[in-house]
Amino acid sequence: YGDKMYTDYSISSPETSRRLITMGTVLERMDEMEPGTLVINRLPVHNYAVYLPVRNEDGSYSKHPAMLNAREKLSESYLPLTKANIAKVAFGALGDAYGWGAMLYNEDCTSFNRNIFLCFGLDLPRNTNWQWLMPIDTLSIADWPVEAKEAVLDKLPLGTLLQFPGHQMLYLGKCNDKYYVYSTVSSAMNPWQDGKRQRVRTTLINTLDVKRANGNTWMQSLSGVELPWVLLGYDGNSHMPDAPWYLEGVSFCMKNKLMDTQAGRFRPNETATRAELVDTMWRCAKSPDPVAESVPFTDVPADAAYLNALLWAWENDVVKGTSETSFSPESGITREMLAVILYRFSNGSADEHRADLSAFEDAGDISDWALDAVQWAVDVGLIKGTSDTAISPGGEVTRAQLATLIMRYSSMDLS
């Protein structure tokens, strides 16, 4: 279970002399011998006498004796699978060179992790695609925001395997708000010279805020999680942590580029702004070029990132201002505002969809200008009550709630 070792040098047994033994190798121990029996012309004191497989000149197989020094990291059986033992085995290779396809007598990322788990009697396939087909707990997180990935990592044990396309790493845990992984790395962005690729080629510990050549962090790039030692069939349940409630809607909006992120963070608990809502509805409409060249709002900068979206929404009567000269782009949106904009965007008809809101004790709080839209949104199933007796028309909408409603809206046939 150590990094690597060699059999002892032997003149009498050159076929097993100085042979490289790598982490996770299992060998047959020689049977009990009579006292005084020599192995490769030596007395096997403070050594393990084992058999090595040897290919004979005619291509046949035979077993030949060899000696392994007992002071090496050797175990007479598979190691107990504990987090402490996983770390002990893995850290034995710290600082080794990166070896693509076993070049340089070292390992690449997947063969490195495979060797670690061989020490515990678990034989993982050679690459992640094959590993993903095993009956183990897996979780695809490719379209997740960073916050959701962190929420899952917070609940995962040391020894979980993480991956993104082209790389696999062993998860160590979280310390001082940093997430640590361990792997054999070919290259990464140089943290001391931003914008430059650094050839690493070393087995090392790093945090997931390290960047790749494409500028994204490793955390942003994470696409899969594996728990290789928990079989789904063992107790019939998955042992993966539950995803955050908002994940489906947020992933939908991220995948379809309907809402922006900042360095992979979606900011799900922040209140959605009027500017963000306009931009999202414009993207839902496939980002059409506006005809209008200006809007009558003095609080909208000429270089606003959402300007084309606002021009389109204004000319198509999807949004109005908060006054004749103000749009209030950074103001939060309320549930009734969202209902109105979705109603206008879909050309909805309150005559066809007029829900009975009498079950909601606060229905009288709905603004007159929003009543038709709220009745429509409740009737078609877009907006539900915040409880059995409350519709909360003035409640602010978070970005996660907006994403969920946009996903729900996109799946509906409202023609």
Short mmCIF file of N, CA, C and O in Angstrom, two decimals, residues 240-334:
data_model
loop_
_atom_site.label_atom_id
_atom_site.label_comp_id
_atom_site.label_asym_id
_atom_site.label_seq_id
_atom_site.Cartn_x
_atom_site.Cartn_y
_atom_site.Cartn_z
N MET A 240 -25.85 9.46 -1.88
CA MET A 240 -25.47 10.81 -2.29
C MET A 240 -26.32 11.84 -1.55
O MET A 240 -27.51 11.61 -1.31
N PRO A 241 -25.73 12.96 -1.16
CA PRO A 241 -26.53 14.02 -0.53
C PRO A 241 -27.60 14.52 -1.49
O PRO A 241 -27.44 14.49 -2.71
N ASP A 242 -28.71 14.99 -0.94
CA ASP A 242 -29.77 15.56 -1.76
C ASP A 242 -29.31 16.87 -2.37
O ASP A 242 -28.59 17.67 -1.75
N ALA A 243 -29.75 17.11 -3.59
CA ALA A 243 -29.46 18.38 -4.27
C ALA A 243 -30.33 19.48 -3.69
O ALA A 243 -31.42 19.21 -3.17
N PRO A 244 -29.89 20.74 -3.73
CA PRO A 244 -30.73 21.84 -3.27
C PRO A 244 -32.06 21.89 -4.04
O PRO A 244 -32.11 21.50 -5.20
N TRP A 245 -33.10 22.38 -3.39
CA TRP A 245 -34.44 22.36 -3.98
C TRP A 245 -34.51 23.11 -5.31
O TRP A 245 -35.29 22.78 -6.19
N TYR A 246 -33.67 24.13 -5.47
CA TYR A 246 -33.77 24.99 -6.64
C TYR A 246 -32.98 24.47 -7.85
O TYR A 246 -32.99 25.09 -8.91
N LEU A 247 -32.32 23.34 -7.68
CA LEU A 247 -31.33 22.93 -8.67
C LEU A 247 -31.90 22.75 -10.07
O LEU A 247 -31.31 23.18 -11.05
N GLU A 248 -33.06 22.11 -10.18
CA GLU A 248 -33.60 21.81 -11.50
C GLU A 248 -33.84 23.09 -12.30
O GLU A 248 -33.45 23.19 -13.47
N GLY A 249 -34.47 24.09 -11.68
CA GLY A 249 -34.74 25.34 -12.38
C GLY A 249 -33.48 26.11 -12.71
O GLY A 249 -33.33 26.64 -13.81
N VAL A 250 -32.55 26.16 -11.74
CA VAL A 250 -31.30 26.89 -11.97
C VAL A 250 -30.48 26.21 -13.07
O VAL A 250 -29.94 26.88 -13.96
N SER A 251 -30.39 24.89 -13.03
CA SER A 251 -29.64 24.17 -14.06
C SER A 251 -30.26 24.38 -15.44
O SER A 251 -29.55 24.53 -16.44
N PHE A 252 -31.58 24.41 -15.49
CA PHE A 252 -32.28 24.66 -16.76
C PHE A 252 -31.89 26.03 -17.31
O PHE A 252 -31.57 26.17 -18.51
N CYS A 253 -31.92 27.04 -16.48
CA CYS A 253 -31.60 28.40 -16.93
C CYS A 253 -30.13 28.55 -17.28
O CYS A 253 -29.78 29.27 -18.22
N MET A 254 -29.26 27.88 -16.55
CA MET A 254 -27.83 27.95 -16.87
C MET A 254 -27.54 27.23 -18.18
O MET A 254 -26.81 27.75 -19.03
N LYS A 255 -28.10 26.04 -18.34
CA LYS A 255 -27.84 25.24 -19.54
C LYS A 255 -28.33 25.95 -20.79
O LYS A 255 -27.69 25.89 -21.85
N ASN A 256 -29.47 26.64 -20.68
CA ASN A 256 -30.05 27.33 -21.83
C ASN A 256 -29.65 28.80 -21.90
O ASN A 256 -30.20 29.56 -22.71
N LYS A 257 -28.72 29.20 -21.01
CA LYS A 257 -28.18 30.57 -21.00
C LYS A 257 -29.29 31.61 -20.90
O LYS A 257 -29.29 32.63 -21.60
N LEU A 258 -30.23 31.36 -20.01
CA LEU A 258 -31.34 32.29 -19.79
C LEU A 258 -31.06 33.27 -18.66
O LEU A 258 -31.69 34.33 -18.60
N MET A 259 -30.14 32.90 -17.77
CA MET A 259 -29.77 33.79 -16.66
C MET A 259 -28.26 33.73 -16.48
O MET A 259 -27.64 32.68 -16.67
N ASP A 260 -27.68 34.86 -16.11
CA ASP A 260 -26.23 34.97 -16.00
C ASP A 260 -25.72 34.41 -14.67
O ASP A 260 -26.44 34.35 -13.67
N THR A 261 -24.45 34.02 -14.68
CA THR A 261 -23.75 33.64 -13.45
C THR A 261 -22.50 34.51 -13.34
O THR A 261 -22.08 35.14 -14.31
N GLN A 262 -21.94 34.52 -12.16
CA GLN A 262 -20.68 35.23 -11.92
C GLN A 262 -19.67 34.22 -11.40
O GLN A 262 -19.79 33.73 -10.28
N ALA A 263 -18.70 33.90 -12.26
CA ALA A 263 -17.69 32.88 -11.94
C ALA A 263 -18.34 31.58 -11.52
O ALA A 263 -17.90 30.91 -10.59
N GLY A 264 -19.42 31.23 -12.23
CA GLY A 264 -20.12 29.98 -11.96
C GLY A 264 -21.11 30.04 -10.82
O GLY A 264 -21.82 29.07 -10.56
N ARG A 265 -21.18 31.17 -10.13
CA ARG A 265 -22.12 31.32 -9.01
C ARG A 265 -23.42 31.92 -9.51
O ARG A 265 -23.43 32.94 -10.21
N PHE A 266 -24.53 31.29 -9.09
CA PHE A 266 -25.84 31.75 -9.54
C PHE A 266 -26.46 32.76 -8.58
O PHE A 266 -27.32 33.52 -8.97
N ARG A 267 -26.02 32.77 -7.36
CA ARG A 267 -26.56 33.64 -6.31
C ARG A 267 -28.06 33.38 -6.13
O ARG A 267 -28.90 34.28 -6.29
N PRO A 268 -28.43 32.15 -5.81
CA PRO A 268 -29.85 31.77 -5.79
C PRO A 268 -30.70 32.51 -4.77
O PRO A 268 -31.90 32.68 -4.99
N ASN A 269 -30.10 32.96 -3.67
CA ASN A 269 -30.90 33.59 -2.62
C ASN A 269 -31.00 35.11 -2.76
O ASN A 269 -31.70 35.75 -1.96
N GLU A 270 -30.33 35.66 -3.76
CA GLU A 270 -30.45 37.11 -3.99
C GLU A 270 -31.79 37.42 -4.65
O GLU A 270 -32.32 36.63 -5.44
N THR A 271 -32.33 38.59 -4.34
CA THR A 271 -33.57 39.02 -4.97
C THR A 271 -33.33 39.33 -6.44
O THR A 271 -32.37 40.01 -6.79
N ALA A 272 -34.18 38.80 -7.30
CA ALA A 272 -34.07 39.09 -8.74
C ALA A 272 -34.48 40.52 -9.00
O ALA A 272 -35.45 41.02 -8.42
N THR A 273 -33.73 41.19 -9.87
CA THR A 273 -34.03 42.60 -10.17
C THR A 273 -34.86 42.72 -11.44
O THR A 273 -34.98 41.78 -12.23
N ARG A 274 -35.42 43.91 -11.63
CA ARG A 274 -36.21 44.17 -12.83
C ARG A 274 -35.35 44.05 -14.09
O ARG A 274 -35.79 43.54 -15.11
N ALA A 275 -34.11 44.49 -13.99
CA ALA A 275 -33.21 44.37 -15.15
C ALA A 275 -32.95 42.90 -15.47
O ALA A 275 -32.94 42.50 -16.64
N GLU A 276 -32.73 42.07 -14.45
CA GLU A 276 -32.50 40.65 -14.68
C GLU A 276 -33.72 39.97 -15.28
O GLU A 276 -33.60 39.12 -16.17
N LEU A 277 -34.91 40.35 -14.82
CA LEU A 277 -36.12 39.75 -15.36
C LEU A 277 -36.31 40.10 -16.83
O LEU A 277 -36.63 39.23 -17.65
N VAL A 278 -36.10 41.36 -17.17
CA VAL A 278 -36.22 41.77 -18.57
C VAL A 278 -35.22 41.01 -19.44
O VAL A 278 -35.56 40.52 -20.53
N ASP A 279 -33.99 40.90 -18.96
CA ASP A 279 -32.97 40.20 -19.73
C ASP A 279 -33.33 38.72 -19.92
O ASP A 279 -33.14 38.16 -21.00
N THR A 280 -33.89 38.12 -18.88
CA THR A 280 -34.28 36.71 -18.97
C THR A 280 -35.41 36.51 -19.97
O THR A 280 -35.38 35.57 -20.78
N MET A 281 -36.41 37.38 -19.94
CA MET A 281 -37.53 37.23 -20.87
C MET A 281 -37.07 37.44 -22.31
O MET A 281 -37.54 36.77 -23.24
N TRP A 282 -36.13 38.35 -22.51
CA TRP A 282 -35.57 38.58 -23.85
C TRP A 282 -34.85 37.33 -24.35
O TRP A 282 -34.99 36.93 -25.50
N ARG A 283 -34.10 36.69 -23.48
CA ARG A 283 -33.41 35.46 -23.87
C ARG A 283 -34.42 34.33 -24.14
O ARG A 283 -34.19 33.50 -25.02
N CYS A 284 -35.50 34.30 -23.37
CA CYS A 284 -36.55 33.31 -23.63
C CYS A 284 -37.15 33.51 -25.03
O CYS A 284 -37.61 32.55 -25.66
N ALA A 285 -37.14 34.75 -25.49
CA ALA A 285 -37.67 35.08 -26.82
C ALA A 285 -36.62 34.92 -27.90
O ALA A 285 -36.81 35.36 -29.04
N LYS A 286 -35.46 34.31 -27.59
CA LYS A 286 -34.36 34.06 -28.52
C LYS A 286 -33.58 35.33 -28.86
O LYS A 286 -33.02 35.46 -29.95
N SER A 287 -33.55 36.28 -27.95
CA SER A 287 -32.73 37.50 -28.07
C SER A 287 -32.94 38.24 -29.39
O SER A 287 -31.99 38.50 -30.14
N PRO A 288 -34.18 38.63 -29.71
CA PRO A 288 -34.42 39.34 -30.97
C PRO A 288 -33.81 40.74 -30.97
O PRO A 288 -33.67 41.37 -29.91
N ASP A 289 -33.45 41.23 -32.14
CA ASP A 289 -32.95 42.60 -32.25
C ASP A 289 -34.11 43.58 -32.08
O ASP A 289 -35.14 43.44 -32.74
N PRO A 290 -33.96 44.58 -31.21
CA PRO A 290 -35.05 45.55 -31.02
C PRO A 290 -35.12 46.54 -32.18
O PRO A 290 -34.12 46.79 -32.87
N VAL A 291 -36.31 47.08 -32.39
CA VAL A 291 -36.49 48.14 -33.38
C VAL A 291 -36.25 49.50 -32.73
O VAL A 291 -35.63 50.38 -33.32
N ALA A 292 -36.76 49.64 -31.52
CA ALA A 292 -36.60 50.91 -30.81
C ALA A 292 -35.13 51.19 -30.54
O ALA A 292 -34.32 50.27 -30.37
N GLU A 293 -34.80 52.47 -30.52
CA GLU A 293 -33.41 52.87 -30.27
C GLU A 293 -33.22 53.51 -28.90
O GLU A 293 -32.09 53.72 -28.48
N SER A 294 -34.34 53.83 -28.23
CA SER A 294 -34.23 54.46 -26.92
C SER A 294 -35.48 54.19 -26.11
O SER A 294 -36.52 53.79 -26.65
N VAL A 295 -35.36 54.37 -24.80
CA VAL A 295 -36.49 54.26 -23.89
C VAL A 295 -36.55 55.55 -23.08
O VAL A 295 -35.54 56.25 -22.94
N PRO A 296 -37.74 55.89 -22.56
CA PRO A 296 -37.88 57.17 -21.85
C PRO A 296 -37.43 57.14 -20.40
O PRO A 296 -37.92 57.93 -19.60
N PHE A 297 -36.50 56.28 -20.07
CA PHE A 297 -36.10 56.11 -18.68
C PHE A 297 -34.72 56.72 -18.45
O PHE A 297 -33.73 56.34 -19.08
N THR A 298 -34.66 57.66 -17.54
CA THR A 298 -33.40 58.36 -17.29
C THR A 298 -32.47 57.57 -16.38
O THR A 298 -31.31 57.96 -16.22
N ASP A 299 -32.95 56.49 -15.79
CA ASP A 299 -32.11 55.71 -14.87
C ASP A 299 -31.52 54.47 -15.54
O ASP A 299 -31.05 53.55 -14.85
N VAL A 300 -31.54 54.44 -16.86
CA VAL A 300 -30.97 53.31 -17.60
C VAL A 300 -29.72 53.81 -18.34
O VAL A 300 -29.83 54.62 -19.27
N PRO A 301 -28.53 53.37 -17.96
CA PRO A 301 -27.30 53.83 -18.62
C PRO A 301 -27.29 53.44 -20.10
O PRO A 301 -27.83 52.40 -20.49
N ALA A 302 -26.66 54.27 -20.90
CA ALA A 302 -26.60 54.00 -22.34
C ALA A 302 -25.80 52.74 -22.66
O ALA A 302 -25.99 52.14 -23.72
N ASP A 303 -24.93 52.32 -21.74
CA ASP A 303 -24.11 51.12 -21.98
C ASP A 303 -24.57 49.94 -21.12
O ASP A 303 -23.81 48.99 -20.91
N ALA A 304 -25.80 49.98 -20.65
CA ALA A 304 -26.31 48.90 -19.80
C ALA A 304 -26.29 47.57 -20.55
O ALA A 304 -26.67 47.50 -21.73
N ALA A 305 -25.85 46.53 -19.90
CA ALA A 305 -25.76 45.21 -20.53
C ALA A 305 -27.14 44.70 -20.95
O ALA A 305 -27.25 43.90 -21.88
N TYR A 306 -28.18 45.15 -20.28
CA TYR A 306 -29.53 44.69 -20.55
C TYR A 306 -30.30 45.63 -21.49
O TYR A 306 -31.52 45.46 -21.68
N LEU A 307 -29.61 46.60 -22.11
CA LEU A 307 -30.30 47.63 -22.88
C LEU A 307 -31.11 47.04 -24.03
O LEU A 307 -32.28 47.41 -24.24
N ASN A 308 -30.53 46.15 -24.84
CA ASN A 308 -31.28 45.56 -25.95
C ASN A 308 -32.51 44.81 -25.44
O ASN A 308 -33.58 44.84 -26.07
N ALA A 309 -32.36 44.14 -24.31
CA ALA A 309 -33.50 43.43 -23.74
C ALA A 309 -34.60 44.40 -23.34
O ALA A 309 -35.79 44.15 -23.59
N LEU A 310 -34.21 45.52 -22.73
CA LEU A 310 -35.20 46.49 -22.31
C LEU A 310 -35.87 47.16 -23.51
O LEU A 310 -37.09 47.37 -23.53
N LEU A 311 -35.09 47.49 -24.54
CA LEU A 311 -35.66 48.08 -25.76
C LEU A 311 -36.71 47.15 -26.36
O LEU A 311 -37.82 47.58 -26.74
N TRP A 312 -36.37 45.86 -26.45
CA TRP A 312 -37.32 44.88 -27.00
C TRP A 312 -38.57 44.77 -26.13
O TRP A 312 -39.69 44.76 -26.61
N ALA A 313 -38.36 44.66 -24.80
CA ALA A 313 -39.49 44.49 -23.88
C ALA A 313 -40.40 45.73 -23.87
O ALA A 313 -41.62 45.62 -23.78
N TRP A 314 -39.78 46.91 -24.00
CA TRP A 314 -40.55 48.16 -24.02
C TRP A 314 -41.40 48.26 -25.27
O TRP A 314 -42.60 48.58 -25.20
N GLU A 315 -40.81 48.00 -26.41
CA GLU A 315 -41.56 48.17 -27.66
C GLU A 315 -42.64 47.09 -27.83
O GLU A 315 -43.60 47.28 -28.58
N ASN A 316 -42.48 45.96 -27.13
CA ASN A 316 -43.48 44.89 -27.23
C ASN A 316 -44.43 44.87 -26.03
O ASN A 316 -45.19 43.91 -25.86
N ASP A 317 -44.38 45.93 -25.23
CA ASP A 317 -45.29 46.11 -24.10
C ASP A 317 -45.19 44.98 -23.09
O ASP A 317 -46.16 44.63 -22.43
N VAL A 318 -43.99 44.39 -22.98
CA VAL A 318 -43.78 43.36 -21.96
C VAL A 318 -43.55 44.00 -20.60
O VAL A 318 -43.98 43.48 -19.57
N VAL A 319 -42.88 45.16 -20.58
CA VAL A 319 -42.64 45.88 -19.33
C VAL A 319 -43.03 47.33 -19.49
O VAL A 319 -43.06 47.87 -20.60
N LYS A 320 -43.30 47.95 -18.36
CA LYS A 320 -43.52 49.39 -18.29
C LYS A 320 -42.59 49.95 -17.23
O LYS A 320 -41.94 49.17 -16.50
N GLY A 321 -42.51 51.23 -17.11
CA GLY A 321 -41.67 51.84 -16.10
C GLY A 321 -42.34 51.90 -14.75
O GLY A 321 -43.56 51.69 -14.64
N THR A 322 -41.57 52.20 -13.73
CA THR A 322 -42.15 52.44 -12.41
C THR A 322 -42.69 53.87 -12.32
O THR A 322 -43.40 54.21 -11.39
N SER A 323 -42.29 54.68 -13.29
CA SER A 323 -42.87 56.01 -13.50
C SER A 323 -42.65 56.35 -14.97
O SER A 323 -42.10 55.54 -15.72
N GLU A 324 -43.04 57.53 -15.40
CA GLU A 324 -42.88 57.89 -16.81
C GLU A 324 -41.42 58.00 -17.20
O GLU A 324 -41.08 57.84 -18.38
N THR A 325 -40.56 58.27 -16.23
CA THR A 325 -39.14 58.47 -16.58
C THR A 325 -38.20 57.51 -15.84
O THR A 325 -36.99 57.62 -15.95
N SER A 326 -38.76 56.55 -15.09
CA SER A 326 -37.91 55.63 -14.32
C SER A 326 -38.28 54.18 -14.62
O SER A 326 -39.46 53.84 -14.74
N PHE A 327 -37.24 53.36 -14.74
CA PHE A 327 -37.44 51.93 -14.90
C PHE A 327 -37.08 51.18 -13.62
O PHE A 327 -37.56 50.07 -13.37
N SER A 328 -36.23 51.76 -12.78
CA SER A 328 -35.78 51.14 -11.52
C SER A 328 -35.17 49.77 -11.78
O SER A 328 -35.64 48.75 -11.25
N PRO A 329 -34.10 49.72 -12.57
CA PRO A 329 -33.55 48.41 -12.99
C PRO A 329 -33.04 47.56 -11.84
O PRO A 329 -33.09 46.34 -11.92
N GLU A 330 -32.56 48.17 -10.77
CA GLU A 330 -31.98 47.40 -9.66
C GLU A 330 -32.99 47.09 -8.57
O GLU A 330 -32.64 46.44 -7.58
N SER A 331 -34.23 47.53 -8.75
CA SER A 331 -35.26 47.20 -7.76
C SER A 331 -35.64 45.73 -7.88
O SER A 331 -35.64 45.16 -8.97
N GLY A 332 -35.98 45.15 -6.75
CA GLY A 332 -36.39 43.76 -6.76
C GLY A 332 -37.77 43.59 -7.36
O GLY A 332 -38.59 44.52 -7.36
N ILE A 333 -38.04 42.40 -7.88
CA ILE A 333 -39.35 42.13 -8.45
C ILE A 333 -40.19 41.38 -7.41
O ILE A 333 -39.66 40.62 -6.60
N THR A 334 -41.49 41.63 -7.46
CA THR A 334 -42.41 40.94 -6.57
C THR A 334 -43.13 39.85 -7.34
O THR A 334 -43.07 39.77 -8.57
#
